[in-house]
Amino acid sequence: MATDDDATSDRVNSVDRVFKKVLDAVAKTAPEIREGLPTRRAKVETENPSGETPLAADVYADELLCERIGDIEGVGTYASEERPEAQTVGSGLSVCVDPLDGSSNLKPNNTMGTIVAIYDSPLPATGDDILAAAYVLFGPTMTMITAYDDTVTEYVIQDDGTYQAIRVDVTLPDDPTVYGFGGRVADWVDEITEYVREIESDPSMKLRYGGAMIGDVNQVLTYGGIFAYPTLADAPEGKLRIQFEGYPVGYIVETAGGASSDGHQSLLAVEKDDLHARTPVYVGNESLVDGVEAHLSDDD
Ligand code: FDP
């Protein structure tokens, strides 16, 4: 007779399988996305659900990933920043994708990424529902960071879509050295300006800001520090989207021993009822993220 233990183990095996298949699909698609970039630098005519006009490259990456991830048995829903609604593609887990994070970096030929989050829930999900997250970084080499089962791993993706681990059990270095805060400085609220000035006065900290969240987060994972796209005076929720960016980077950084926050609580505790909802994002070494919360709590 089947027991509860059997059911749990079947469930774990099936999540393991979907996670692996999603990674395979993302790694296989990454070289194709990269190859497609040079001829897809122009904007398309229609706005995405966040009111931005995507590049042809954003749409191309989204279509490829939807097709590949949507084909995986055990994936029930595919959603992306580029689509107004989540798509039903089968039955099972939900996968949220930011197909080309930082695509405004395409024209100046700077870093961009692809972000993926797997949720055990219909969308919009909560931070408690996240089972795994990953991102590809299109840098001088193509790397992929994954967080699953309490472990963060870094892989190199080859041009044929195969991938090999180059760092296992990735953790944030104890002594942070880099910081990067997005948004216009003039739009920062006073508490953020004050805190950034404090960080800047520390001689061990240097500014590293590239304008693609995933590139900036990867610097923090590599060197230790803090990345933020903060609350802004005219946009209290900042710019980044919780389902596509906030939960996955929060999950990855927390799994790597760091902290995440929306300014008041862990990103994973944030609850929003809109698929495209935004949230301020602060991720990095715990002491630095605590500093943000301490400054912002002054105005509560
Ligand atoms: P992009 O609009 O180029 O796709 O959420 C997307 C994002 O880039 C992040 O990757 C990046 O951190 C942020 O927006 C940069 O926004 P601004 O340059 O508009 O401040």
PDB file of C-alpha atoms and ligand atoms in Angstrom:
ATOM      1  CA  MET A   1       0.000   0.000   0.000  1.00  0.00           C
ATOM      2  CA  ALA A   2       1.313   3.478  -0.888  1.00  0.00           C
ATOM      3  CA  THR A   3       2.239   5.545   2.189  1.00  0.00           C
ATOM      4  CA  ASP A   4       2.593   9.295   2.867  1.00  0.00           C
ATOM      5  CA  ASP A   5       6.366   8.810   2.643  1.00  0.00           C
ATOM      6  CA  ASP A   6       5.990   7.316  -0.855  1.00  0.00           C
ATOM      7  CA  ALA A   7       3.842  10.289  -1.908  1.00  0.00           C
ATOM      8  CA  THR A   8       6.423  12.756  -0.531  1.00  0.00           C
ATOM      9  CA  SER A   9       9.263  10.991  -2.276  1.00  0.00           C
ATOM     10  CA  ASP A  10       7.318  10.893  -5.596  1.00  0.00           C
ATOM     11  CA  ARG A  11       6.678  14.602  -5.219  1.00  0.00           C
ATOM     12  CA  VAL A  12      10.368  15.374  -4.555  1.00  0.00           C
ATOM     13  CA  ASN A  13      11.388  13.254  -7.556  1.00  0.00           C
ATOM     14  CA  SER A  14       8.933  15.030  -9.778  1.00  0.00           C
ATOM     15  CA  VAL A  15      10.070  18.510  -8.637  1.00  0.00           C
ATOM     16  CA  ASP A  16      13.715  17.411  -9.119  1.00  0.00           C
ATOM     17  CA  ARG A  17      12.902  16.292 -12.645  1.00  0.00           C
ATOM     18  CA  VAL A  18      11.073  19.483 -13.591  1.00  0.00           C
ATOM     19  CA  PHE A  19      13.872  21.623 -12.111  1.00  0.00           C
ATOM     20  CA  LYS A  20      16.495  19.728 -14.125  1.00  0.00           C
ATOM     21  CA  LYS A  21      14.402  19.926 -17.318  1.00  0.00           C
ATOM     22  CA  VAL A  22      13.880  23.666 -16.877  1.00  0.00           C
ATOM     23  CA  LEU A  23      17.638  24.164 -16.399  1.00  0.00           C
ATOM     24  CA  ASP A  24      18.330  22.071 -19.511  1.00  0.00           C
ATOM     25  CA  ALA A  25      15.817  24.129 -21.510  1.00  0.00           C
ATOM     26  CA  VAL A  26      17.229  27.445 -20.293  1.00  0.00           C
ATOM     27  CA  ALA A  27      20.833  26.390 -20.941  1.00  0.00           C
ATOM     28  CA  LYS A  28      19.923  25.075 -24.383  1.00  0.00           C
ATOM     29  CA  THR A  29      18.115  28.305 -25.252  1.00  0.00           C
ATOM     30  CA  ALA A  30      20.731  30.713 -23.862  1.00  0.00           C
ATOM     31  CA  PRO A  31      23.191  30.393 -26.799  1.00  0.00           C
ATOM     32  CA  GLU A  32      20.303  30.882 -29.232  1.00  0.00           C
ATOM     33  CA  ILE A  33      19.137  33.983 -27.398  1.00  0.00           C
ATOM     34  CA  ARG A  34      22.675  35.316 -27.472  1.00  0.00           C
ATOM     35  CA  GLU A  35      23.085  34.569 -31.180  1.00  0.00           C
ATOM     36  CA  GLY A  36      19.790  36.324 -31.931  1.00  0.00           C
ATOM     37  CA  LEU A  37      20.761  39.565 -30.173  1.00  0.00           C
ATOM     38  CA  PRO A  38      22.711  41.473 -32.865  1.00  0.00           C
ATOM     39  CA  THR A  39      19.767  41.541 -35.277  1.00  0.00           C
ATOM     40  CA  ARG A  40      17.104  42.306 -32.642  1.00  0.00           C
ATOM     41  CA  ARG A  41      18.194  45.605 -31.152  1.00  0.00           C
ATOM     42  CA  ALA A  42      15.174  47.661 -32.296  1.00  0.00           C
ATOM     43  CA  LYS A  43      12.009  48.286 -30.308  1.00  0.00           C
ATOM     44  CA  VAL A  44       8.775  46.529 -31.263  1.00  0.00           C
ATOM     45  CA  GLU A  45       5.559  48.495 -31.623  1.00  0.00           C
ATOM     46  CA  THR A  46       3.522  47.200 -28.678  1.00  0.00           C
ATOM     47  CA  GLU A  47       4.036  47.927 -24.985  1.00  0.00           C
ATOM     48  CA  ASN A  48       4.549  45.122 -22.476  1.00  0.00           C
ATOM     49  CA  PRO A  49       2.317  44.793 -19.354  1.00  0.00           C
ATOM     50  CA  SER A  50       4.626  47.145 -17.424  1.00  0.00           C
ATOM     51  CA  GLY A  51       4.084  49.933 -19.938  1.00  0.00           C
ATOM     52  CA  GLU A  52       7.543  49.583 -21.490  1.00  0.00           C
ATOM     53  CA  THR A  53       8.236  49.075 -25.178  1.00  0.00           C
ATOM     54  CA  PRO A  54      10.295  45.895 -25.449  1.00  0.00           C
ATOM     55  CA  LEU A  55      13.059  45.231 -27.934  1.00  0.00           C
ATOM     56  CA  ALA A  56      12.664  42.545 -30.595  1.00  0.00           C
ATOM     57  CA  ALA A  57      15.242  40.601 -28.525  1.00  0.00           C
ATOM     58  CA  ASP A  58      12.933  40.563 -25.453  1.00  0.00           C
ATOM     59  CA  VAL A  59      10.096  39.143 -27.549  1.00  0.00           C
ATOM     60  CA  TYR A  60      12.358  36.618 -29.286  1.00  0.00           C
ATOM     61  CA  ALA A  61      13.764  35.321 -25.974  1.00  0.00           C
ATOM     62  CA  ASP A  62      10.266  35.098 -24.511  1.00  0.00           C
ATOM     63  CA  GLU A  63       8.921  33.108 -27.458  1.00  0.00           C
ATOM     64  CA  LEU A  64      11.813  30.631 -27.412  1.00  0.00           C
ATOM     65  CA  LEU A  65      11.583  30.114 -23.658  1.00  0.00           C
ATOM     66  CA  CYS A  66       7.802  29.769 -23.675  1.00  0.00           C
ATOM     67  CA  GLU A  67       8.023  27.074 -26.338  1.00  0.00           C
ATOM     68  CA  ARG A  68      10.826  25.134 -24.594  1.00  0.00           C
ATOM     69  CA  ILE A  69       9.628  25.463 -21.002  1.00  0.00           C
ATOM     70  CA  GLY A  70       5.991  25.010 -22.015  1.00  0.00           C
ATOM     71  CA  ASP A  71       6.901  21.615 -23.523  1.00  0.00           C
ATOM     72  CA  ILE A  72       8.195  20.209 -20.241  1.00  0.00           C
ATOM     73  CA  GLU A  73       5.953  17.638 -18.612  1.00  0.00           C
ATOM     74  CA  GLY A  74       5.093  18.821 -15.116  1.00  0.00           C
ATOM     75  CA  VAL A  75       5.012  22.523 -16.025  1.00  0.00           C
ATOM     76  CA  GLY A  76       1.451  23.812 -15.840  1.00  0.00           C
ATOM     77  CA  THR A  77       1.865  27.543 -16.355  1.00  0.00           C
ATOM     78  CA  TYR A  78       4.339  29.808 -18.114  1.00  0.00           C
ATOM     79  CA  ALA A  79       4.378  33.522 -17.359  1.00  0.00           C
ATOM     80  CA  SER A  80       6.775  36.221 -18.416  1.00  0.00           C
ATOM     81  CA  GLU A  81       7.298  39.945 -18.042  1.00  0.00           C
ATOM     82  CA  GLU A  82       6.428  40.288 -21.702  1.00  0.00           C
ATOM     83  CA  ARG A  83       2.954  38.699 -21.479  1.00  0.00           C
ATOM     84  CA  PRO A  84      -0.099  40.252 -19.836  1.00  0.00           C
ATOM     85  CA  GLU A  85      -1.455  36.896 -18.661  1.00  0.00           C
ATOM     86  CA  ALA A  86       0.023  33.619 -17.468  1.00  0.00           C
ATOM     87  CA  GLN A  87      -0.315  30.880 -20.127  1.00  0.00           C
ATOM     88  CA  THR A  88      -1.616  27.426 -19.311  1.00  0.00           C
ATOM     89  CA  VAL A  89       0.800  24.992 -20.961  1.00  0.00           C
ATOM     90  CA  GLY A  90      -0.005  21.721 -19.185  1.00  0.00           C
ATOM     91  CA  SER A  91      -0.537  20.670 -15.614  1.00  0.00           C
ATOM     92  CA  GLY A  92       1.891  21.104 -12.746  1.00  0.00           C
ATOM     93  CA  LEU A  93       4.280  23.791 -11.517  1.00  0.00           C
ATOM     94  CA  SER A  94       4.311  27.450 -12.545  1.00  0.00           C
ATOM     95  CA  VAL A  95       7.396  28.958 -14.188  1.00  0.00           C
ATOM     96  CA  CYS A  96       7.945  32.729 -14.271  1.00  0.00           C
ATOM     97  CA  VAL A  97      10.554  34.176 -16.602  1.00  0.00           C
ATOM     98  CA  ASP A  98      12.181  37.526 -17.230  1.00  0.00           C
ATOM     99  CA  PRO A  99      13.445  36.569 -20.702  1.00  0.00           C
ATOM    100  CA  LEU A 100      15.979  39.409 -21.069  1.00  0.00           C
ATOM    101  CA  ASP A 101      16.646  41.282 -17.880  1.00  0.00           C
ATOM    102  CA  GLY A 102      18.500  44.546 -18.457  1.00  0.00           C
ATOM    103  CA  SER A 103      17.730  44.680 -22.160  1.00  0.00           C
ATOM    104  CA  SER A 104      18.394  48.433 -22.245  1.00  0.00           C
ATOM    105  CA  ASN A 105      22.012  47.248 -22.055  1.00  0.00           C
ATOM    106  CA  LEU A 106      21.713  45.654 -25.510  1.00  0.00           C
ATOM    107  CA  LYS A 107      22.481  48.812 -27.483  1.00  0.00           C
ATOM    108  CA  PRO A 108      25.642  49.686 -25.512  1.00  0.00           C
ATOM    109  CA  ASN A 109      26.634  45.977 -25.551  1.00  0.00           C
ATOM    110  CA  ASN A 110      26.667  45.467 -21.804  1.00  0.00           C
ATOM    111  CA  THR A 111      25.598  42.641 -19.535  1.00  0.00           C
ATOM    112  CA  MET A 112      22.084  41.186 -19.583  1.00  0.00           C
ATOM    113  CA  GLY A 113      20.466  38.053 -18.182  1.00  0.00           C
ATOM    114  CA  THR A 114      17.566  35.631 -18.172  1.00  0.00           C
ATOM    115  CA  ILE A 115      15.791  34.939 -14.876  1.00  0.00           C
ATOM    116  CA  VAL A 116      13.628  31.915 -14.058  1.00  0.00           C
ATOM    117  CA  ALA A 117      11.579  31.057 -10.979  1.00  0.00           C
ATOM    118  CA  ILE A 118       9.654  27.829 -10.332  1.00  0.00           C
ATOM    119  CA  TYR A 119       6.615  28.050  -8.050  1.00  0.00           C
ATOM    120  CA  ASP A 120       4.452  25.359  -6.534  1.00  0.00           C
ATOM    121  CA  SER A 121       1.279  27.400  -6.885  1.00  0.00           C
ATOM    122  CA  PRO A 122      -0.965  29.095  -9.383  1.00  0.00           C
ATOM    123  CA  LEU A 123       0.152  32.659 -10.198  1.00  0.00           C
ATOM    124  CA  PRO A 124       0.560  35.157  -8.708  1.00  0.00           C
ATOM    125  CA  ALA A 125       2.509  33.037  -6.221  1.00  0.00           C
ATOM    126  CA  THR A 126       4.005  34.046  -2.880  1.00  0.00           C
ATOM    127  CA  GLY A 127       7.629  33.796  -1.746  1.00  0.00           C
ATOM    128  CA  ASP A 128       6.709  30.681   0.240  1.00  0.00           C
ATOM    129  CA  ASP A 129       5.754  28.948  -3.013  1.00  0.00           C
ATOM    130  CA  ILE A 130       9.144  29.277  -4.676  1.00  0.00           C
ATOM    131  CA  LEU A 131      10.889  25.934  -5.176  1.00  0.00           C
ATOM    132  CA  ALA A 132      13.883  27.005  -7.249  1.00  0.00           C
ATOM    133  CA  ALA A 133      15.321  29.984  -9.088  1.00  0.00           C
ATOM    134  CA  ALA A 134      18.056  30.488 -11.641  1.00  0.00           C
ATOM    135  CA  TYR A 135      19.555  33.089 -13.905  1.00  0.00           C
ATOM    136  CA  VAL A 136      21.778  33.129 -16.947  1.00  0.00           C
ATOM    137  CA  LEU A 137      24.294  35.921 -17.208  1.00  0.00           C
ATOM    138  CA  PHE A 138      25.257  36.957 -20.739  1.00  0.00           C
ATOM    139  CA  GLY A 139      28.698  38.301 -19.863  1.00  0.00           C
ATOM    140  CA  PRO A 140      32.103  37.607 -21.392  1.00  0.00           C
ATOM    141  CA  THR A 141      31.218  34.000 -20.580  1.00  0.00           C
ATOM    142  CA  MET A 142      27.710  32.604 -20.297  1.00  0.00           C
ATOM    143  CA  THR A 143      27.139  31.497 -16.730  1.00  0.00           C
ATOM    144  CA  MET A 144      24.106  30.172 -14.919  1.00  0.00           C
ATOM    145  CA  ILE A 145      23.425  30.482 -11.189  1.00  0.00           C
ATOM    146  CA  THR A 146      20.879  28.151  -9.643  1.00  0.00           C
ATOM    147  CA  ALA A 147      19.332  27.980  -6.177  1.00  0.00           C
ATOM    148  CA  TYR A 148      17.608  24.752  -5.244  1.00  0.00           C
ATOM    149  CA  ASP A 149      17.465  22.491  -2.241  1.00  0.00           C
ATOM    150  CA  ASP A 150      19.391  24.960  -0.020  1.00  0.00           C
ATOM    151  CA  THR A 151      22.308  25.152  -2.454  1.00  0.00           C
ATOM    152  CA  VAL A 152      23.525  27.766  -4.890  1.00  0.00           C
ATOM    153  CA  THR A 153      25.607  26.512  -7.806  1.00  0.00           C
ATOM    154  CA  GLU A 154      27.337  28.353 -10.636  1.00  0.00           C
ATOM    155  CA  TYR A 155      27.682  26.742 -14.080  1.00  0.00           C
ATOM    156  CA  VAL A 156      29.327  27.721 -17.341  1.00  0.00           C
ATOM    157  CA  ILE A 157      27.091  27.256 -20.384  1.00  0.00           C
ATOM    158  CA  GLN A 158      28.835  26.172 -23.577  1.00  0.00           C
ATOM    159  CA  ASP A 159      27.762  27.211 -27.076  1.00  0.00           C
ATOM    160  CA  ASP A 160      26.027  23.843 -27.566  1.00  0.00           C
ATOM    161  CA  GLY A 161      23.840  24.401 -24.490  1.00  0.00           C
ATOM    162  CA  THR A 162      25.639  21.917 -22.229  1.00  0.00           C
ATOM    163  CA  TYR A 163      26.639  23.220 -18.809  1.00  0.00           C
ATOM    164  CA  GLN A 164      29.202  22.332 -16.187  1.00  0.00           C
ATOM    165  CA  ALA A 165      29.376  23.355 -12.536  1.00  0.00           C
ATOM    166  CA  ILE A 166      32.276  25.670 -11.745  1.00  0.00           C
ATOM    167  CA  ARG A 167      31.341  26.627  -8.163  1.00  0.00           C
ATOM    168  CA  VAL A 168      29.218  24.623  -5.751  1.00  0.00           C
ATOM    169  CA  ASP A 169      27.788  25.890  -2.481  1.00  0.00           C
ATOM    170  CA  VAL A 170      28.204  29.490  -3.538  1.00  0.00           C
ATOM    171  CA  THR A 171      27.979  31.829  -0.557  1.00  0.00           C
ATOM    172  CA  LEU A 172      28.338  35.577  -0.244  1.00  0.00           C
ATOM    173  CA  PRO A 173      31.827  36.587   0.893  1.00  0.00           C
ATOM    174  CA  ASP A 174      31.849  37.798   4.521  1.00  0.00           C
ATOM    175  CA  ASP A 175      33.579  41.083   3.798  1.00  0.00           C
ATOM    176  CA  PRO A 176      31.465  43.049   1.325  1.00  0.00           C
ATOM    177  CA  THR A 177      33.138  45.396  -1.142  1.00  0.00           C
ATOM    178  CA  VAL A 178      30.599  46.484  -3.789  1.00  0.00           C
ATOM    179  CA  TYR A 179      27.367  48.477  -3.855  1.00  0.00           C
ATOM    180  CA  GLY A 180      24.993  49.571  -6.606  1.00  0.00           C
ATOM    181  CA  PHE A 181      21.692  51.439  -6.225  1.00  0.00           C
ATOM    182  CA  GLY A 182      19.403  51.961  -9.237  1.00  0.00           C
ATOM    183  CA  GLY A 183      16.993  54.747 -10.139  1.00  0.00           C
ATOM    184  CA  ARG A 184      17.835  58.443 -10.505  1.00  0.00           C
ATOM    185  CA  VAL A 185      19.702  59.739  -7.472  1.00  0.00           C
ATOM    186  CA  ALA A 186      17.439  62.804  -7.492  1.00  0.00           C
ATOM    187  CA  ASP A 187      14.430  60.494  -7.100  1.00  0.00           C
ATOM    188  CA  TRP A 188      15.787  58.602  -4.086  1.00  0.00           C
ATOM    189  CA  VAL A 189      14.024  59.239  -0.787  1.00  0.00           C
ATOM    190  CA  ASP A 190      16.168  61.005   1.850  1.00  0.00           C
ATOM    191  CA  GLU A 191      16.674  57.839   3.938  1.00  0.00           C
ATOM    192  CA  ILE A 192      18.181  56.011   0.957  1.00  0.00           C
ATOM    193  CA  THR A 193      20.400  58.950  -0.003  1.00  0.00           C
ATOM    194  CA  GLU A 194      21.638  59.143   3.577  1.00  0.00           C
ATOM    195  CA  TYR A 195      22.369  55.413   3.705  1.00  0.00           C
ATOM    196  CA  VAL A 196      24.197  55.378   0.376  1.00  0.00           C
ATOM    197  CA  ARG A 197      26.368  58.304   1.559  1.00  0.00           C
ATOM    198  CA  GLU A 198      27.167  56.231   4.658  1.00  0.00           C
ATOM    199  CA  ILE A 199      28.154  53.207   2.552  1.00  0.00           C
ATOM    200  CA  GLU A 200      30.264  55.447   0.291  1.00  0.00           C
ATOM    201  CA  SER A 201      32.166  56.817   3.254  1.00  0.00           C
ATOM    202  CA  ASP A 202      33.419  53.291   4.030  1.00  0.00           C
ATOM    203  CA  PRO A 203      36.818  52.994   2.295  1.00  0.00           C
ATOM    204  CA  SER A 204      36.332  49.259   1.727  1.00  0.00           C
ATOM    205  CA  MET A 205      33.240  49.827  -0.463  1.00  0.00           C
ATOM    206  CA  LYS A 206      33.254  50.714  -4.151  1.00  0.00           C
ATOM    207  CA  LEU A 207      30.473  51.552  -6.593  1.00  0.00           C
ATOM    208  CA  ARG A 208      29.652  48.810  -9.119  1.00  0.00           C
ATOM    209  CA  TYR A 209      26.485  49.491 -11.073  1.00  0.00           C
ATOM    210  CA  GLY A 210      25.871  48.172 -14.576  1.00  0.00           C
ATOM    211  CA  GLY A 211      22.136  48.793 -15.106  1.00  0.00           C
ATOM    212  CA  ALA A 212      21.098  45.145 -15.503  1.00  0.00           C
ATOM    213  CA  MET A 213      19.846  43.759 -12.218  1.00  0.00           C
ATOM    214  CA  ILE A 214      21.210  40.304 -12.816  1.00  0.00           C
ATOM    215  CA  GLY A 215      24.718  41.580 -13.631  1.00  0.00           C
ATOM    216  CA  ASP A 216      24.669  43.752 -10.526  1.00  0.00           C
ATOM    217  CA  VAL A 217      23.363  40.937  -8.317  1.00  0.00           C
ATOM    218  CA  ASN A 218      26.054  38.635  -9.682  1.00  0.00           C
ATOM    219  CA  GLN A 219      28.734  41.114  -8.577  1.00  0.00           C
ATOM    220  CA  VAL A 220      27.251  41.032  -5.086  1.00  0.00           C
ATOM    221  CA  LEU A 221      27.269  37.216  -5.097  1.00  0.00           C
ATOM    222  CA  THR A 222      30.881  37.264  -6.225  1.00  0.00           C
ATOM    223  CA  TYR A 223      32.386  40.071  -4.126  1.00  0.00           C
ATOM    224  CA  GLY A 224      29.839  40.625  -1.352  1.00  0.00           C
ATOM    225  CA  GLY A 225      27.952  43.885  -0.990  1.00  0.00           C
ATOM    226  CA  ILE A 226      24.510  45.251  -1.763  1.00  0.00           C
ATOM    227  CA  PHE A 227      22.373  45.779  -4.841  1.00  0.00           C
ATOM    228  CA  ALA A 228      19.189  47.806  -4.688  1.00  0.00           C
ATOM    229  CA  TYR A 229      16.517  49.141  -6.915  1.00  0.00           C
ATOM    230  CA  PRO A 230      15.013  51.234  -4.149  1.00  0.00           C
ATOM    231  CA  THR A 231      11.739  52.902  -3.366  1.00  0.00           C
ATOM    232  CA  LEU A 232      11.658  56.217  -5.229  1.00  0.00           C
ATOM    233  CA  ALA A 233       9.911  59.454  -4.270  1.00  0.00           C
ATOM    234  CA  ASP A 234       7.620  59.223  -7.305  1.00  0.00           C
ATOM    235  CA  ALA A 235       7.503  55.393  -7.467  1.00  0.00           C
ATOM    236  CA  PRO A 236       7.311  53.986  -3.916  1.00  0.00           C
ATOM    237  CA  GLU A 237       7.316  50.412  -5.286  1.00  0.00           C
ATOM    238  CA  GLY A 238      10.461  51.034  -7.337  1.00  0.00           C
ATOM    239  CA  LYS A 239      10.723  49.344 -10.718  1.00  0.00           C
ATOM    240  CA  LEU A 240      11.366  45.622 -10.363  1.00  0.00           C
ATOM    241  CA  ARG A 241       8.616  42.980 -10.463  1.00  0.00           C
ATOM    242  CA  ILE A 242       8.135  40.640  -7.534  1.00  0.00           C
ATOM    243  CA  GLN A 243       7.213  37.436  -9.429  1.00  0.00           C
ATOM    244  CA  PHE A 244       9.877  37.761 -12.120  1.00  0.00           C
ATOM    245  CA  GLU A 245      12.724  39.518 -10.301  1.00  0.00           C
ATOM    246  CA  GLY A 246      12.090  40.084  -6.587  1.00  0.00           C
ATOM    247  CA  TYR A 247      11.296  36.538  -5.448  1.00  0.00           C
ATOM    248  CA  PRO A 248      13.971  34.793  -7.583  1.00  0.00           C
ATOM    249  CA  VAL A 249      16.848  37.108  -6.589  1.00  0.00           C
ATOM    250  CA  GLY A 250      15.647  37.160  -2.985  1.00  0.00           C
ATOM    251  CA  TYR A 251      15.607  33.368  -2.976  1.00  0.00           C
ATOM    252  CA  ILE A 252      19.027  33.052  -4.612  1.00  0.00           C
ATOM    253  CA  VAL A 253      20.737  35.580  -2.333  1.00  0.00           C
ATOM    254  CA  GLU A 254      19.117  34.197   0.821  1.00  0.00           C
ATOM    255  CA  THR A 255      20.076  30.640  -0.183  1.00  0.00           C
ATOM    256  CA  ALA A 256      23.651  31.911  -0.606  1.00  0.00           C
ATOM    257  CA  GLY A 257      23.612  33.123   3.005  1.00  0.00           C
ATOM    258  CA  GLY A 258      22.710  36.744   2.297  1.00  0.00           C
ATOM    259  CA  ALA A 259      19.574  38.752   2.971  1.00  0.00           C
ATOM    260  CA  SER A 260      16.800  40.291   0.917  1.00  0.00           C
ATOM    261  CA  SER A 261      14.293  42.991   1.698  1.00  0.00           C
ATOM    262  CA  ASP A 262      11.616  45.255   0.299  1.00  0.00           C
ATOM    263  CA  GLY A 263      12.794  47.806   2.864  1.00  0.00           C
ATOM    264  CA  HIS A 264      10.810  46.327   5.751  1.00  0.00           C
ATOM    265  CA  GLN A 265      10.722  42.520   5.406  1.00  0.00           C
ATOM    266  CA  SER A 266      12.318  39.710   3.421  1.00  0.00           C
ATOM    267  CA  LEU A 267      11.352  39.814  -0.254  1.00  0.00           C
ATOM    268  CA  LEU A 268      10.061  36.278   0.241  1.00  0.00           C
ATOM    269  CA  ALA A 269       7.485  37.605   2.730  1.00  0.00           C
ATOM    270  CA  VAL A 270       6.097  40.200   0.302  1.00  0.00           C
ATOM    271  CA  GLU A 271       2.576  39.400  -0.906  1.00  0.00           C
ATOM    272  CA  LYS A 272       1.036  40.997  -3.993  1.00  0.00           C
ATOM    273  CA  ASP A 273      -2.053  39.998  -5.892  1.00  0.00           C
ATOM    274  CA  ASP A 274      -1.016  41.219  -9.339  1.00  0.00           C
ATOM    275  CA  LEU A 275       1.204  39.135 -11.641  1.00  0.00           C
ATOM    276  CA  HIS A 276       3.135  42.244 -12.703  1.00  0.00           C
ATOM    277  CA  ALA A 277       3.302  43.966  -9.287  1.00  0.00           C
ATOM    278  CA  ARG A 278       6.491  45.858  -8.472  1.00  0.00           C
ATOM    279  CA  THR A 279       8.516  46.011  -5.284  1.00  0.00           C
ATOM    280  CA  PRO A 280      11.604  47.811  -4.016  1.00  0.00           C
ATOM    281  CA  VAL A 281      14.515  45.338  -3.988  1.00  0.00           C
ATOM    282  CA  TYR A 282      17.498  45.304  -1.609  1.00  0.00           C
ATOM    283  CA  VAL A 283      19.747  42.205  -1.639  1.00  0.00           C
ATOM    284  CA  GLY A 284      23.197  41.427  -0.310  1.00  0.00           C
ATOM    285  CA  ASN A 285      25.129  40.854   2.881  1.00  0.00           C
ATOM    286  CA  GLU A 286      22.846  40.825   5.892  1.00  0.00           C
ATOM    287  CA  SER A 287      24.523  43.734   7.677  1.00  0.00           C
ATOM    288  CA  LEU A 288      24.041  45.994   4.640  1.00  0.00           C
ATOM    289  CA  VAL A 289      20.418  44.965   4.055  1.00  0.00           C
ATOM    290  CA  ASP A 290      19.718  45.451   7.780  1.00  0.00           C
ATOM    291  CA  GLY A 291      21.111  48.963   7.357  1.00  0.00           C
ATOM    292  CA  VAL A 292      18.513  49.738   4.681  1.00  0.00           C
ATOM    293  CA  GLU A 293      15.693  48.532   6.925  1.00  0.00           C
ATOM    294  CA  ALA A 294      17.041  50.532   9.872  1.00  0.00           C
ATOM    295  CA  HIS A 295      17.151  53.732   7.794  1.00  0.00           C
ATOM    296  CA  LEU A 296      13.717  53.213   6.285  1.00  0.00           C
ATOM    297  CA  SER A 297      12.125  52.367   9.634  1.00  0.00           C
ATOM    298  CA  ASP A 298      13.036  55.906  10.821  1.00  0.00           C
ATOM    299  CA  ASP A 299      10.162  57.299   8.778  1.00  0.00           C
ATOM    300  CA  ASP A 300       7.491  54.777   9.869  1.00  0.00           C
TER     301      ASP A 300
HETATM  302  P1  FDP B   1      15.835  46.928 -18.149  1.00  0.00           P
HETATM  303  O1  FDP B   1      14.733  47.924 -17.989  1.00  0.00           O
HETATM  304  O2  FDP B   1      16.958  47.393 -19.022  1.00  0.00           O
HETATM  305  O3  FDP B   1      15.325  45.551 -18.553  1.00  0.00           O
HETATM  306  O4  FDP B   1      13.807  45.462 -14.679  1.00  0.00           O
HETATM  307  C1  FDP B   1      14.607  45.660 -15.678  1.00  0.00           C
HETATM  308  C2  FDP B   1      15.856  46.526 -15.474  1.00  0.00           C
HETATM  309  O5  FDP B   1      16.514  46.698 -16.688  1.00  0.00           O
HETATM  310  C3  FDP B   1      16.840  45.910 -14.457  1.00  0.00           C
HETATM  311  O6  FDP B   1      17.592  44.871 -14.999  1.00  0.00           O
HETATM  312  C4  FDP B   1      17.682  47.081 -14.053  1.00  0.00           C
HETATM  313  O7  FDP B   1      18.238  46.932 -12.764  1.00  0.00           O
HETATM  314  C5  FDP B   1      16.703  48.224 -14.105  1.00  0.00           C
HETATM  315  O8  FDP B   1      15.604  47.809 -14.941  1.00  0.00           O
HETATM  316  C6  FDP B   1      17.337  49.470 -14.674  1.00  0.00           C
HETATM  317  O9  FDP B   1      16.370  50.440 -14.788  1.00  0.00           O
HETATM  318  P2  FDP B   1      16.609  51.989 -15.172  1.00  0.00           P
HETATM  319  O10 FDP B   1      17.809  52.052 -16.043  1.00  0.00           O
HETATM  320  O11 FDP B   1      15.355  52.343 -15.880  1.00  0.00           O
HETATM  321  O12 FDP B   1      16.780  52.709 -13.898  1.00  0.00           O
END
